[in-house]
Amino acid sequence: MNLEIGTMGTAVAQLQRDLNFCAYDAGTVDGDFGRKTEDAVLALQAYHGLEKDGIYGDHSDATLMGEIRLIQEALIKNGYRLTVDGAVGSETFGAITDFQKRNGLTVDGIVGGETLKALGIEITRAVNQSETVVPSPTVKPLPAGKGNGQLVCINPGHGGSDPGACGNLQEKDMNLVVSLRLGQLLQERGFRVVYTRIDDRWMALSDRPAIANESNADIFISIHHNGSASPESSGTLVICYPSSTNGLRLAQLVLNGLCNRMALANRGIIQRDDSDVTYSNMPSIITEGLFASSPNDCRFFSNGGAELEAQGILEGILAYFNS
């Protein structure tokens, strides 16, 4: 999803509502992506340390949705009944204006500093990340190598009514961001790509490897992010089928790439039966790039980590086909 100058429609109107709600000031909600909306997107990107291009793409979307979810979760803790979906509708807007009224705040439906303080939450700036234990994304040259028309099936895990692991971000959104970027990187290097989903929809587990099998893919990459009851849990692991020699080789190369790019703790390879790797006919792996349940991992993901994760998986795939 890319929204930019000149784009018009309901998606832009929703973006403007969401930006205004989070105090980025997109101006009038008119569904027309103009300079005011671009300035608001630039402000969002600057605040979170994203690439400042004024284009509202997947990384910006995951970041803004993460902010809104934090606010929605705080409203629920304050007694409001609403859905945590990362988007501003009448339910969320009504809750925040009622909260502002009850707490003697300016009733404007904008969650600025005073409202955030009253809610008891903080939207962390990227410039403050060096003060935490969050790893700093390191820029490295993209890996060498290319494909020769090999077909890679990419599965963004979860989706729709199944959010997966949840923390500051939802796993289903993280999976989609990394998957779409990985597909783009692969296509730029001569691979063909098929996705099991390209938007936020629910799919049966059995349908995912079936798509890989029906398309006769050369490898199947299922993108996931981990979850834990402990917010301190962090790190990277890869899953493969126990008796697949090529699957294990692919898993090791991709794990090497992920750890090389992201520099998170190496949690190793797990060999086990799992729907994705068990029922696919080709070498298949499940990546667990980091923990959606870890606030630090989520901040890392939103501040450049998602790009490094896609690059790490690419590095492993290139090594698999070029060695």
PDB file of C-alpha atoms in Angstrom:
ATOM      1  CA  MET A   1       0.000   0.000   0.000  1.00  0.00           C
ATOM      2  CA  ASN A   2       1.431   3.359  -1.077  1.00  0.00           C
ATOM      3  CA  LEU A   3      -0.463   6.628  -0.612  1.00  0.00           C
ATOM      4  CA  GLU A   4       1.234   9.771  -1.866  1.00  0.00           C
ATOM      5  CA  ILE A   5       0.707  13.203  -3.401  1.00  0.00           C
ATOM      6  CA  GLY A   6      -2.185  13.027  -5.853  1.00  0.00           C
ATOM      7  CA  THR A   7      -3.819   9.903  -4.368  1.00  0.00           C
ATOM      8  CA  MET A   8      -7.509  10.314  -3.613  1.00  0.00           C
ATOM      9  CA  GLY A   9     -10.200   8.181  -2.022  1.00  0.00           C
ATOM     10  CA  THR A  10     -11.487   6.642   1.183  1.00  0.00           C
ATOM     11  CA  ALA A  11      -8.084   5.202   2.122  1.00  0.00           C
ATOM     12  CA  VAL A  12      -6.637   8.713   2.139  1.00  0.00           C
ATOM     13  CA  ALA A  13      -9.548   9.990   4.223  1.00  0.00           C
ATOM     14  CA  GLN A  14      -8.934   7.236   6.790  1.00  0.00           C
ATOM     15  CA  LEU A  15      -5.235   8.080   6.818  1.00  0.00           C
ATOM     16  CA  GLN A  16      -6.039  11.740   7.446  1.00  0.00           C
ATOM     17  CA  ARG A  17      -8.329  10.802  10.353  1.00  0.00           C
ATOM     18  CA  ASP A  18      -5.651   8.565  11.840  1.00  0.00           C
ATOM     19  CA  LEU A  19      -2.905  11.186  11.467  1.00  0.00           C
ATOM     20  CA  ASN A  20      -5.058  13.915  12.994  1.00  0.00           C
ATOM     21  CA  PHE A  21      -6.014  11.615  15.871  1.00  0.00           C
ATOM     22  CA  CYS A  22      -2.296  11.076  16.659  1.00  0.00           C
ATOM     23  CA  ALA A  23      -1.586  14.839  16.487  1.00  0.00           C
ATOM     24  CA  TYR A  24       0.274  14.843  13.152  1.00  0.00           C
ATOM     25  CA  ASP A  25      -2.129  17.463  11.668  1.00  0.00           C
ATOM     26  CA  ALA A  26      -3.146  16.283   8.212  1.00  0.00           C
ATOM     27  CA  GLY A  27      -5.686  19.101   7.983  1.00  0.00           C
ATOM     28  CA  THR A  28      -9.202  18.662   6.598  1.00  0.00           C
ATOM     29  CA  VAL A  29     -10.363  15.075   6.099  1.00  0.00           C
ATOM     30  CA  ASP A  30     -11.246  15.324   2.411  1.00  0.00           C
ATOM     31  CA  GLY A  31      -9.716  12.182   0.892  1.00  0.00           C
ATOM     32  CA  ASP A  32      -7.217  14.216  -1.147  1.00  0.00           C
ATOM     33  CA  PHE A  33      -3.526  13.511  -0.432  1.00  0.00           C
ATOM     34  CA  GLY A  34      -2.107  17.019  -0.728  1.00  0.00           C
ATOM     35  CA  ARG A  35       0.821  18.877   0.772  1.00  0.00           C
ATOM     36  CA  LYS A  36      -0.761  19.072   4.222  1.00  0.00           C
ATOM     37  CA  THR A  37      -1.171  15.305   4.351  1.00  0.00           C
ATOM     38  CA  GLU A  38       2.352  14.805   3.019  1.00  0.00           C
ATOM     39  CA  ASP A  39       3.718  17.072   5.766  1.00  0.00           C
ATOM     40  CA  ALA A  40       1.865  14.988   8.366  1.00  0.00           C
ATOM     41  CA  VAL A  41       3.322  11.750   6.962  1.00  0.00           C
ATOM     42  CA  LEU A  42       6.798  13.317   6.993  1.00  0.00           C
ATOM     43  CA  ALA A  43       6.283  14.258  10.639  1.00  0.00           C
ATOM     44  CA  LEU A  44       5.282  10.667  11.467  1.00  0.00           C
ATOM     45  CA  GLN A  45       8.331   9.316   9.651  1.00  0.00           C
ATOM     46  CA  ALA A  46      10.694  11.785  11.310  1.00  0.00           C
ATOM     47  CA  TYR A  47       9.302  11.042  14.780  1.00  0.00           C
ATOM     48  CA  HIS A  48       9.860   7.306  14.388  1.00  0.00           C
ATOM     49  CA  GLY A  49      13.113   7.400  12.453  1.00  0.00           C
ATOM     50  CA  LEU A  50      11.633   6.032   9.222  1.00  0.00           C
ATOM     51  CA  GLU A  51      12.792   6.992   5.743  1.00  0.00           C
ATOM     52  CA  LYS A  52      11.458  10.512   5.198  1.00  0.00           C
ATOM     53  CA  ASP A  53       9.929  10.369   1.718  1.00  0.00           C
ATOM     54  CA  GLY A  54       6.383  11.582   2.445  1.00  0.00           C
ATOM     55  CA  ILE A  55       4.955   8.365   0.980  1.00  0.00           C
ATOM     56  CA  TYR A  56       2.639   6.406   3.256  1.00  0.00           C
ATOM     57  CA  GLY A  57       3.769   2.815   2.700  1.00  0.00           C
ATOM     58  CA  ASP A  58       3.786  -0.383   4.727  1.00  0.00           C
ATOM     59  CA  HIS A  59       6.399   0.714   7.278  1.00  0.00           C
ATOM     60  CA  SER A  60       4.605   4.003   7.996  1.00  0.00           C
ATOM     61  CA  ASP A  61       1.287   2.147   8.153  1.00  0.00           C
ATOM     62  CA  ALA A  62       2.542  -0.378  10.709  1.00  0.00           C
ATOM     63  CA  THR A  63       3.998   2.461  12.791  1.00  0.00           C
ATOM     64  CA  LEU A  64       0.864   4.624  12.798  1.00  0.00           C
ATOM     65  CA  MET A  65      -1.349   1.622  13.521  1.00  0.00           C
ATOM     66  CA  GLY A  66       0.941   0.769  16.427  1.00  0.00           C
ATOM     67  CA  GLU A  67       0.432   4.229  17.909  1.00  0.00           C
ATOM     68  CA  ILE A  68      -3.343   3.962  17.598  1.00  0.00           C
ATOM     69  CA  ARG A  69      -3.389   0.500  19.164  1.00  0.00           C
ATOM     70  CA  LEU A  70      -1.453   1.782  22.170  1.00  0.00           C
ATOM     71  CA  ILE A  71      -4.070   4.494  22.628  1.00  0.00           C
ATOM     72  CA  GLN A  72      -6.953   2.063  22.151  1.00  0.00           C
ATOM     73  CA  GLU A  73      -5.451  -0.339  24.705  1.00  0.00           C
ATOM     74  CA  ALA A  74      -5.054   2.537  27.188  1.00  0.00           C
ATOM     75  CA  LEU A  75      -8.699   3.537  26.661  1.00  0.00           C
ATOM     76  CA  ILE A  76      -9.798  -0.031  27.400  1.00  0.00           C
ATOM     77  CA  LYS A  77      -7.789   0.064  30.635  1.00  0.00           C
ATOM     78  CA  ASN A  78      -9.731   3.229  31.477  1.00  0.00           C
ATOM     79  CA  GLY A  79     -13.052   1.402  31.151  1.00  0.00           C
ATOM     80  CA  TYR A  80     -13.983   1.986  27.506  1.00  0.00           C
ATOM     81  CA  ARG A  81     -15.259  -0.853  25.347  1.00  0.00           C
ATOM     82  CA  LEU A  82     -13.817  -0.737  21.853  1.00  0.00           C
ATOM     83  CA  THR A  83     -11.954  -2.819  19.311  1.00  0.00           C
ATOM     84  CA  VAL A  84      -8.156  -2.640  19.181  1.00  0.00           C
ATOM     85  CA  ASP A  85      -7.714  -2.458  15.406  1.00  0.00           C
ATOM     86  CA  GLY A  86      -5.203   0.345  14.836  1.00  0.00           C
ATOM     87  CA  ALA A  87      -7.692   2.565  13.005  1.00  0.00           C
ATOM     88  CA  VAL A  88      -9.784   5.546  14.135  1.00  0.00           C
ATOM     89  CA  GLY A  89     -13.502   5.050  13.729  1.00  0.00           C
ATOM     90  CA  SER A  90     -16.499   6.514  15.521  1.00  0.00           C
ATOM     91  CA  GLU A  91     -16.021   4.132  18.457  1.00  0.00           C
ATOM     92  CA  THR A  92     -12.434   5.192  19.144  1.00  0.00           C
ATOM     93  CA  PHE A  93     -13.069   8.860  18.435  1.00  0.00           C
ATOM     94  CA  GLY A  94     -16.064   8.865  20.765  1.00  0.00           C
ATOM     95  CA  ALA A  95     -14.056   7.193  23.524  1.00  0.00           C
ATOM     96  CA  ILE A  96     -11.184   9.674  23.344  1.00  0.00           C
ATOM     97  CA  THR A  97     -13.427  12.745  23.339  1.00  0.00           C
ATOM     98  CA  ASP A  98     -15.345  11.369  26.324  1.00  0.00           C
ATOM     99  CA  PHE A  99     -12.041  10.654  28.081  1.00  0.00           C
ATOM    100  CA  GLN A 100     -10.868  14.214  27.405  1.00  0.00           C
ATOM    101  CA  LYS A 101     -14.126  15.650  28.734  1.00  0.00           C
ATOM    102  CA  ARG A 102     -14.017  13.541  31.903  1.00  0.00           C
ATOM    103  CA  ASN A 103     -10.404  14.531  32.594  1.00  0.00           C
ATOM    104  CA  GLY A 104     -10.739  18.261  32.051  1.00  0.00           C
ATOM    105  CA  LEU A 105      -8.759  18.249  28.814  1.00  0.00           C
ATOM    106  CA  THR A 106      -9.414  20.085  25.564  1.00  0.00           C
ATOM    107  CA  VAL A 107     -12.109  18.057  23.837  1.00  0.00           C
ATOM    108  CA  ASP A 108     -10.755  17.928  20.281  1.00  0.00           C
ATOM    109  CA  GLY A 109     -10.280  14.205  19.566  1.00  0.00           C
ATOM    110  CA  ILE A 110      -6.533  14.761  19.152  1.00  0.00           C
ATOM    111  CA  VAL A 111      -4.227  12.662  21.296  1.00  0.00           C
ATOM    112  CA  GLY A 112      -1.464  15.151  22.000  1.00  0.00           C
ATOM    113  CA  GLY A 113       0.956  15.330  24.894  1.00  0.00           C
ATOM    114  CA  GLU A 114      -1.556  16.143  27.642  1.00  0.00           C
ATOM    115  CA  THR A 115      -3.982  13.422  26.585  1.00  0.00           C
ATOM    116  CA  LEU A 116      -1.171  10.876  26.318  1.00  0.00           C
ATOM    117  CA  LYS A 117      -0.014  11.837  29.798  1.00  0.00           C
ATOM    118  CA  ALA A 118      -3.538  11.443  31.190  1.00  0.00           C
ATOM    119  CA  LEU A 119      -3.791   8.025  29.519  1.00  0.00           C
ATOM    120  CA  GLY A 120      -0.495   7.036  31.113  1.00  0.00           C
ATOM    121  CA  ILE A 121       1.308   6.137  27.885  1.00  0.00           C
ATOM    122  CA  GLU A 122       4.270   7.450  25.915  1.00  0.00           C
ATOM    123  CA  ILE A 123       4.849   7.281  22.158  1.00  0.00           C
ATOM    124  CA  THR A 124       8.630   6.882  22.056  1.00  0.00           C
ATOM    125  CA  ARG A 125      10.630   9.021  19.644  1.00  0.00           C
ATOM    126  CA  ALA A 126      13.261   7.377  17.488  1.00  0.00           C
ATOM    127  CA  VAL A 127      15.888   9.821  18.755  1.00  0.00           C
ATOM    128  CA  ASN A 128      15.497   8.348  22.243  1.00  0.00           C
ATOM    129  CA  GLN A 129      16.112   4.777  21.214  1.00  0.00           C
ATOM    130  CA  SER A 130      19.851   5.005  21.880  1.00  0.00           C
ATOM    131  CA  GLU A 131      18.993   5.322  25.555  1.00  0.00           C
ATOM    132  CA  THR A 132      17.292   1.893  25.598  1.00  0.00           C
ATOM    133  CA  VAL A 133      18.490  -1.626  24.943  1.00  0.00           C
ATOM    134  CA  VAL A 134      16.985  -1.526  21.458  1.00  0.00           C
ATOM    135  CA  PRO A 135      19.611  -2.447  18.848  1.00  0.00           C
ATOM    136  CA  SER A 136      20.477   0.301  16.405  1.00  0.00           C
ATOM    137  CA  PRO A 137      19.814  -0.780  12.803  1.00  0.00           C
ATOM    138  CA  THR A 138      23.116  -0.938  10.944  1.00  0.00           C
ATOM    139  CA  VAL A 139      23.191  -0.125   7.252  1.00  0.00           C
ATOM    140  CA  LYS A 140      25.027  -2.806   5.278  1.00  0.00           C
ATOM    141  CA  PRO A 141      25.375  -3.308   1.532  1.00  0.00           C
ATOM    142  CA  LEU A 142      22.638  -5.514   0.136  1.00  0.00           C
ATOM    143  CA  PRO A 143      23.793  -9.106  -0.356  1.00  0.00           C
ATOM    144  CA  ALA A 144      25.274 -10.162  -3.684  1.00  0.00           C
ATOM    145  CA  GLY A 145      23.688 -12.779  -5.920  1.00  0.00           C
ATOM    146  CA  LYS A 146      20.624 -13.115  -8.070  1.00  0.00           C
ATOM    147  CA  GLY A 147      17.919 -15.525  -9.052  1.00  0.00           C
ATOM    148  CA  ASN A 148      17.335 -17.208 -12.353  1.00  0.00           C
ATOM    149  CA  GLY A 149      13.567 -17.292 -12.495  1.00  0.00           C
ATOM    150  CA  GLN A 150      13.176 -19.482  -9.397  1.00  0.00           C
ATOM    151  CA  LEU A 151       9.717 -19.203  -7.846  1.00  0.00           C
ATOM    152  CA  VAL A 152       9.511 -18.263  -4.175  1.00  0.00           C
ATOM    153  CA  CYS A 153       6.179 -18.599  -2.368  1.00  0.00           C
ATOM    154  CA  ILE A 154       5.924 -16.140   0.531  1.00  0.00           C
ATOM    155  CA  ASN A 155       3.345 -16.644   3.252  1.00  0.00           C
ATOM    156  CA  PRO A 156       2.593 -13.690   5.577  1.00  0.00           C
ATOM    157  CA  GLY A 157       1.348 -15.631   8.614  1.00  0.00           C
ATOM    158  CA  HIS A 158      -1.982 -14.965  10.336  1.00  0.00           C
ATOM    159  CA  GLY A 159      -4.260 -12.183   9.043  1.00  0.00           C
ATOM    160  CA  GLY A 160      -7.824 -10.905   9.340  1.00  0.00           C
ATOM    161  CA  SER A 161      -9.492 -12.122  12.544  1.00  0.00           C
ATOM    162  CA  ASP A 162      -6.279 -13.925  13.529  1.00  0.00           C
ATOM    163  CA  PRO A 163      -3.785 -11.263  14.696  1.00  0.00           C
ATOM    164  CA  GLY A 164      -1.082 -13.661  15.886  1.00  0.00           C
ATOM    165  CA  ALA A 165       1.216 -12.523  18.670  1.00  0.00           C
ATOM    166  CA  CYS A 166       0.432  -9.008  19.922  1.00  0.00           C
ATOM    167  CA  GLY A 167       2.382  -6.347  21.741  1.00  0.00           C
ATOM    168  CA  ASN A 168       2.950  -2.767  20.610  1.00  0.00           C
ATOM    169  CA  LEU A 169       2.404  -4.159  17.107  1.00  0.00           C
ATOM    170  CA  GLN A 170       0.290  -7.017  15.793  1.00  0.00           C
ATOM    171  CA  GLU A 171       2.104  -9.949  14.267  1.00  0.00           C
ATOM    172  CA  LYS A 172      -0.189 -10.173  11.235  1.00  0.00           C
ATOM    173  CA  ASP A 173       0.770  -6.625  10.190  1.00  0.00           C
ATOM    174  CA  MET A 174       4.466  -7.189  10.805  1.00  0.00           C
ATOM    175  CA  ASN A 175       4.355 -10.381   8.752  1.00  0.00           C
ATOM    176  CA  LEU A 176       2.778  -8.583   5.812  1.00  0.00           C
ATOM    177  CA  VAL A 177       5.245  -5.672   5.897  1.00  0.00           C
ATOM    178  CA  VAL A 178       8.261  -7.994   5.790  1.00  0.00           C
ATOM    179  CA  SER A 179       6.688 -10.305   3.198  1.00  0.00           C
ATOM    180  CA  LEU A 180       5.872  -7.560   0.706  1.00  0.00           C
ATOM    181  CA  ARG A 181       9.316  -6.014   1.046  1.00  0.00           C
ATOM    182  CA  LEU A 182      11.013  -9.399   0.689  1.00  0.00           C
ATOM    183  CA  GLY A 183       9.017 -10.090  -2.455  1.00  0.00           C
ATOM    184  CA  GLN A 184      10.066  -6.764  -3.921  1.00  0.00           C
ATOM    185  CA  LEU A 185      13.738  -7.435  -3.173  1.00  0.00           C
ATOM    186  CA  LEU A 186      13.518 -10.913  -4.711  1.00  0.00           C
ATOM    187  CA  GLN A 187      11.833  -9.681  -7.882  1.00  0.00           C
ATOM    188  CA  GLU A 188      14.520  -7.029  -8.299  1.00  0.00           C
ATOM    189  CA  ARG A 189      17.048  -9.873  -8.374  1.00  0.00           C
ATOM    190  CA  GLY A 190      15.381 -12.087 -10.957  1.00  0.00           C
ATOM    191  CA  PHE A 191      13.135 -14.288  -8.824  1.00  0.00           C
ATOM    192  CA  ARG A 192       9.450 -14.871  -9.411  1.00  0.00           C
ATOM    193  CA  VAL A 193       7.206 -14.440  -6.377  1.00  0.00           C
ATOM    194  CA  VAL A 194       3.764 -15.680  -5.359  1.00  0.00           C
ATOM    195  CA  TYR A 195       2.097 -14.626  -2.104  1.00  0.00           C
ATOM    196  CA  THR A 196      -0.515 -16.469  -0.074  1.00  0.00           C
ATOM    197  CA  ARG A 197      -2.034 -13.092   0.842  1.00  0.00           C
ATOM    198  CA  ILE A 198      -1.251  -9.461   0.047  1.00  0.00           C
ATOM    199  CA  ASP A 199      -3.713  -7.795   2.401  1.00  0.00           C
ATOM    200  CA  ASP A 200      -5.267  -8.256   5.831  1.00  0.00           C
ATOM    201  CA  ARG A 201      -7.399 -11.365   5.406  1.00  0.00           C
ATOM    202  CA  TRP A 202      -7.911 -14.640   7.249  1.00  0.00           C
ATOM    203  CA  MET A 203      -6.798 -17.843   5.536  1.00  0.00           C
ATOM    204  CA  ALA A 204      -7.033 -21.469   6.615  1.00  0.00           C
ATOM    205  CA  LEU A 205      -3.663 -22.950   7.535  1.00  0.00           C
ATOM    206  CA  SER A 206      -4.127 -25.742   5.005  1.00  0.00           C
ATOM    207  CA  ASP A 207      -4.618 -23.257   2.151  1.00  0.00           C
ATOM    208  CA  ARG A 208      -1.167 -21.722   2.557  1.00  0.00           C
ATOM    209  CA  PRO A 209       1.116 -24.653   1.652  1.00  0.00           C
ATOM    210  CA  ALA A 210      -1.492 -25.657  -0.946  1.00  0.00           C
ATOM    211  CA  ILE A 211      -0.815 -22.393  -2.810  1.00  0.00           C
ATOM    212  CA  ALA A 212       2.911 -23.157  -2.782  1.00  0.00           C
ATOM    213  CA  ASN A 213       2.274 -26.686  -4.052  1.00  0.00           C
ATOM    214  CA  GLU A 214      -0.157 -25.626  -6.769  1.00  0.00           C
ATOM    215  CA  SER A 215       2.250 -22.969  -8.046  1.00  0.00           C
ATOM    216  CA  ASN A 216       5.128 -25.481  -8.029  1.00  0.00           C
ATOM    217  CA  ALA A 217       7.305 -23.099  -6.013  1.00  0.00           C
ATOM    218  CA  ASP A 218      10.997 -23.842  -5.577  1.00  0.00           C
ATOM    219  CA  ILE A 219      10.946 -22.809  -1.902  1.00  0.00           C
ATOM    220  CA  PHE A 220       8.273 -21.775   0.602  1.00  0.00           C
ATOM    221  CA  ILE A 221       9.034 -18.979   3.111  1.00  0.00           C
ATOM    222  CA  SER A 222       6.469 -18.473   5.883  1.00  0.00           C
ATOM    223  CA  ILE A 223       7.005 -15.151   7.681  1.00  0.00           C
ATOM    224  CA  HIS A 224       6.090 -15.001  11.374  1.00  0.00           C
ATOM    225  CA  HIS A 225       7.043 -13.150  14.543  1.00  0.00           C
ATOM    226  CA  ASN A 226       7.289 -14.710  17.967  1.00  0.00           C
ATOM    227  CA  GLY A 227       5.319 -14.164  21.148  1.00  0.00           C
ATOM    228  CA  SER A 228       5.972 -14.716  24.850  1.00  0.00           C
ATOM    229  CA  ALA A 229       4.387 -14.015  28.204  1.00  0.00           C
ATOM    230  CA  SER A 230       7.609 -12.197  29.089  1.00  0.00           C
ATOM    231  CA  PRO A 231       8.131  -8.819  27.415  1.00  0.00           C
ATOM    232  CA  GLU A 232      11.874  -9.375  27.852  1.00  0.00           C
ATOM    233  CA  SER A 233      11.936 -12.304  25.397  1.00  0.00           C
ATOM    234  CA  SER A 234      13.772 -11.382  22.218  1.00  0.00           C
ATOM    235  CA  GLY A 235      15.707 -12.925  19.378  1.00  0.00           C
ATOM    236  CA  THR A 236      15.517 -14.764  16.074  1.00  0.00           C
ATOM    237  CA  LEU A 237      14.810 -18.372  15.175  1.00  0.00           C
ATOM    238  CA  VAL A 238      13.838 -20.444  12.124  1.00  0.00           C
ATOM    239  CA  ILE A 239      11.674 -23.584  11.919  1.00  0.00           C
ATOM    240  CA  CYS A 240      12.000 -26.397   9.382  1.00  0.00           C
ATOM    241  CA  TYR A 241      10.719 -29.949   8.845  1.00  0.00           C
ATOM    242  CA  PRO A 242      12.786 -32.597  10.685  1.00  0.00           C
ATOM    243  CA  SER A 243      13.649 -34.866   7.738  1.00  0.00           C
ATOM    244  CA  SER A 244      14.238 -32.224   5.061  1.00  0.00           C
ATOM    245  CA  THR A 245      17.950 -31.861   4.268  1.00  0.00           C
ATOM    246  CA  ASN A 246      17.378 -28.917   1.927  1.00  0.00           C
ATOM    247  CA  GLY A 247      14.903 -27.394   4.350  1.00  0.00           C
ATOM    248  CA  LEU A 248      17.497 -27.505   7.106  1.00  0.00           C
ATOM    249  CA  ARG A 249      20.108 -25.970   4.805  1.00  0.00           C
ATOM    250  CA  LEU A 250      17.705 -23.183   3.821  1.00  0.00           C
ATOM    251  CA  ALA A 251      16.829 -22.613   7.489  1.00  0.00           C
ATOM    252  CA  GLN A 252      20.481 -22.287   8.486  1.00  0.00           C
ATOM    253  CA  LEU A 253      21.314 -19.868   5.686  1.00  0.00           C
ATOM    254  CA  VAL A 254      18.277 -17.679   6.388  1.00  0.00           C
ATOM    255  CA  LEU A 255      18.978 -17.710  10.140  1.00  0.00           C
ATOM    256  CA  ASN A 256      22.554 -16.626   9.375  1.00  0.00           C
ATOM    257  CA  GLY A 257      21.236 -13.782   7.218  1.00  0.00           C
ATOM    258  CA  LEU A 258      18.722 -12.620   9.824  1.00  0.00           C
ATOM    259  CA  CYS A 259      21.284 -12.598  12.621  1.00  0.00           C
ATOM    260  CA  ASN A 260      23.828 -10.873  10.395  1.00  0.00           C
ATOM    261  CA  ARG A 261      21.405  -8.100   9.481  1.00  0.00           C
ATOM    262  CA  MET A 262      19.454  -7.589  12.717  1.00  0.00           C
ATOM    263  CA  ALA A 263      22.071  -8.554  15.320  1.00  0.00           C
ATOM    264  CA  LEU A 264      19.424  -9.950  17.676  1.00  0.00           C
ATOM    265  CA  ALA A 265      19.962 -13.027  19.854  1.00  0.00           C
ATOM    266  CA  ASN A 266      20.317 -16.247  17.830  1.00  0.00           C
ATOM    267  CA  ARG A 267      17.696 -18.663  19.202  1.00  0.00           C
ATOM    268  CA  GLY A 268      18.656 -21.344  16.704  1.00  0.00           C
ATOM    269  CA  ILE A 269      16.744 -23.742  14.457  1.00  0.00           C
ATOM    270  CA  ILE A 270      13.733 -25.788  15.550  1.00  0.00           C
ATOM    271  CA  GLN A 271      12.947 -28.945  13.559  1.00  0.00           C
ATOM    272  CA  ARG A 272       9.298 -29.902  14.016  1.00  0.00           C
ATOM    273  CA  ASP A 273       6.059 -30.775  12.271  1.00  0.00           C
ATOM    274  CA  ASP A 274       4.149 -27.616  11.424  1.00  0.00           C
ATOM    275  CA  SER A 275       1.427 -27.124   8.849  1.00  0.00           C
ATOM    276  CA  ASP A 276       3.533 -24.883   6.606  1.00  0.00           C
ATOM    277  CA  VAL A 277       6.658 -27.036   6.499  1.00  0.00           C
ATOM    278  CA  THR A 278       4.917 -30.406   6.808  1.00  0.00           C
ATOM    279  CA  TYR A 279       2.424 -30.106   3.958  1.00  0.00           C
ATOM    280  CA  SER A 280       4.531 -28.247   1.411  1.00  0.00           C
ATOM    281  CA  ASN A 281       6.286 -30.235  -1.337  1.00  0.00           C
ATOM    282  CA  MET A 282       9.426 -28.080  -1.525  1.00  0.00           C
ATOM    283  CA  PRO A 283      12.091 -26.918   0.972  1.00  0.00           C
ATOM    284  CA  SER A 284      10.138 -24.801   3.445  1.00  0.00           C
ATOM    285  CA  ILE A 285      10.885 -22.721   6.517  1.00  0.00           C
ATOM    286  CA  ILE A 286       9.101 -20.547   9.041  1.00  0.00           C
ATOM    287  CA  THR A 287      10.970 -17.440  10.164  1.00  0.00           C
ATOM    288  CA  GLU A 288      10.405 -15.925  13.616  1.00  0.00           C
ATOM    289  CA  GLY A 289      12.358 -12.720  13.059  1.00  0.00           C
ATOM    290  CA  LEU A 290      11.763 -11.159  16.472  1.00  0.00           C
ATOM    291  CA  PHE A 291       9.144 -10.951  19.228  1.00  0.00           C
ATOM    292  CA  ALA A 292       5.903  -9.040  18.629  1.00  0.00           C
ATOM    293  CA  SER A 293       5.392  -9.254  22.400  1.00  0.00           C
ATOM    294  CA  SER A 294       8.634  -7.357  23.128  1.00  0.00           C
ATOM    295  CA  PRO A 295       8.345  -3.546  23.287  1.00  0.00           C
ATOM    296  CA  ASN A 296      12.026  -3.236  22.406  1.00  0.00           C
ATOM    297  CA  ASP A 297      11.762  -5.593  19.445  1.00  0.00           C
ATOM    298  CA  CYS A 298       8.695  -3.709  18.193  1.00  0.00           C
ATOM    299  CA  ARG A 299      10.480  -0.367  18.419  1.00  0.00           C
ATOM    300  CA  PHE A 300      13.423  -1.869  16.549  1.00  0.00           C
ATOM    301  CA  PHE A 301      11.043  -3.228  13.898  1.00  0.00           C
ATOM    302  CA  SER A 302       9.366   0.173  13.415  1.00  0.00           C
ATOM    303  CA  ASN A 303      12.667   2.054  13.265  1.00  0.00           C
ATOM    304  CA  GLY A 304      14.356   0.209  10.404  1.00  0.00           C
ATOM    305  CA  GLY A 305      14.326  -3.351  11.693  1.00  0.00           C
ATOM    306  CA  ALA A 306      11.613  -4.490   9.262  1.00  0.00           C
ATOM    307  CA  GLU A 307      13.838  -3.586   6.315  1.00  0.00           C
ATOM    308  CA  LEU A 308      16.795  -5.400   7.870  1.00  0.00           C
ATOM    309  CA  GLU A 309      14.626  -8.447   8.485  1.00  0.00           C
ATOM    310  CA  ALA A 310      13.581  -8.603   4.818  1.00  0.00           C
ATOM    311  CA  GLN A 311      17.212  -8.150   3.787  1.00  0.00           C
ATOM    312  CA  GLY A 312      18.313 -10.942   6.126  1.00  0.00           C
ATOM    313  CA  ILE A 313      15.854 -13.422   4.624  1.00  0.00           C
ATOM    314  CA  LEU A 314      16.919 -12.304   1.152  1.00  0.00           C
ATOM    315  CA  GLU A 315      20.556 -12.901   2.103  1.00  0.00           C
ATOM    316  CA  GLY A 316      19.754 -16.472   3.110  1.00  0.00           C
ATOM    317  CA  ILE A 317      17.727 -17.189  -0.037  1.00  0.00           C
ATOM    318  CA  LEU A 318      20.496 -15.833  -2.257  1.00  0.00           C
ATOM    319  CA  ALA A 319      23.044 -17.991  -0.454  1.00  0.00           C
ATOM    320  CA  TYR A 320      20.786 -21.029  -0.900  1.00  0.00           C
ATOM    321  CA  PHE A 321      20.502 -20.607  -4.673  1.00  0.00           C
ATOM    322  CA  ASN A 322      24.024 -19.272  -5.297  1.00  0.00           C
ATOM    323  CA  SER A 323      26.154 -21.722  -3.334  1.00  0.00           C
TER     324      SER A 323
END
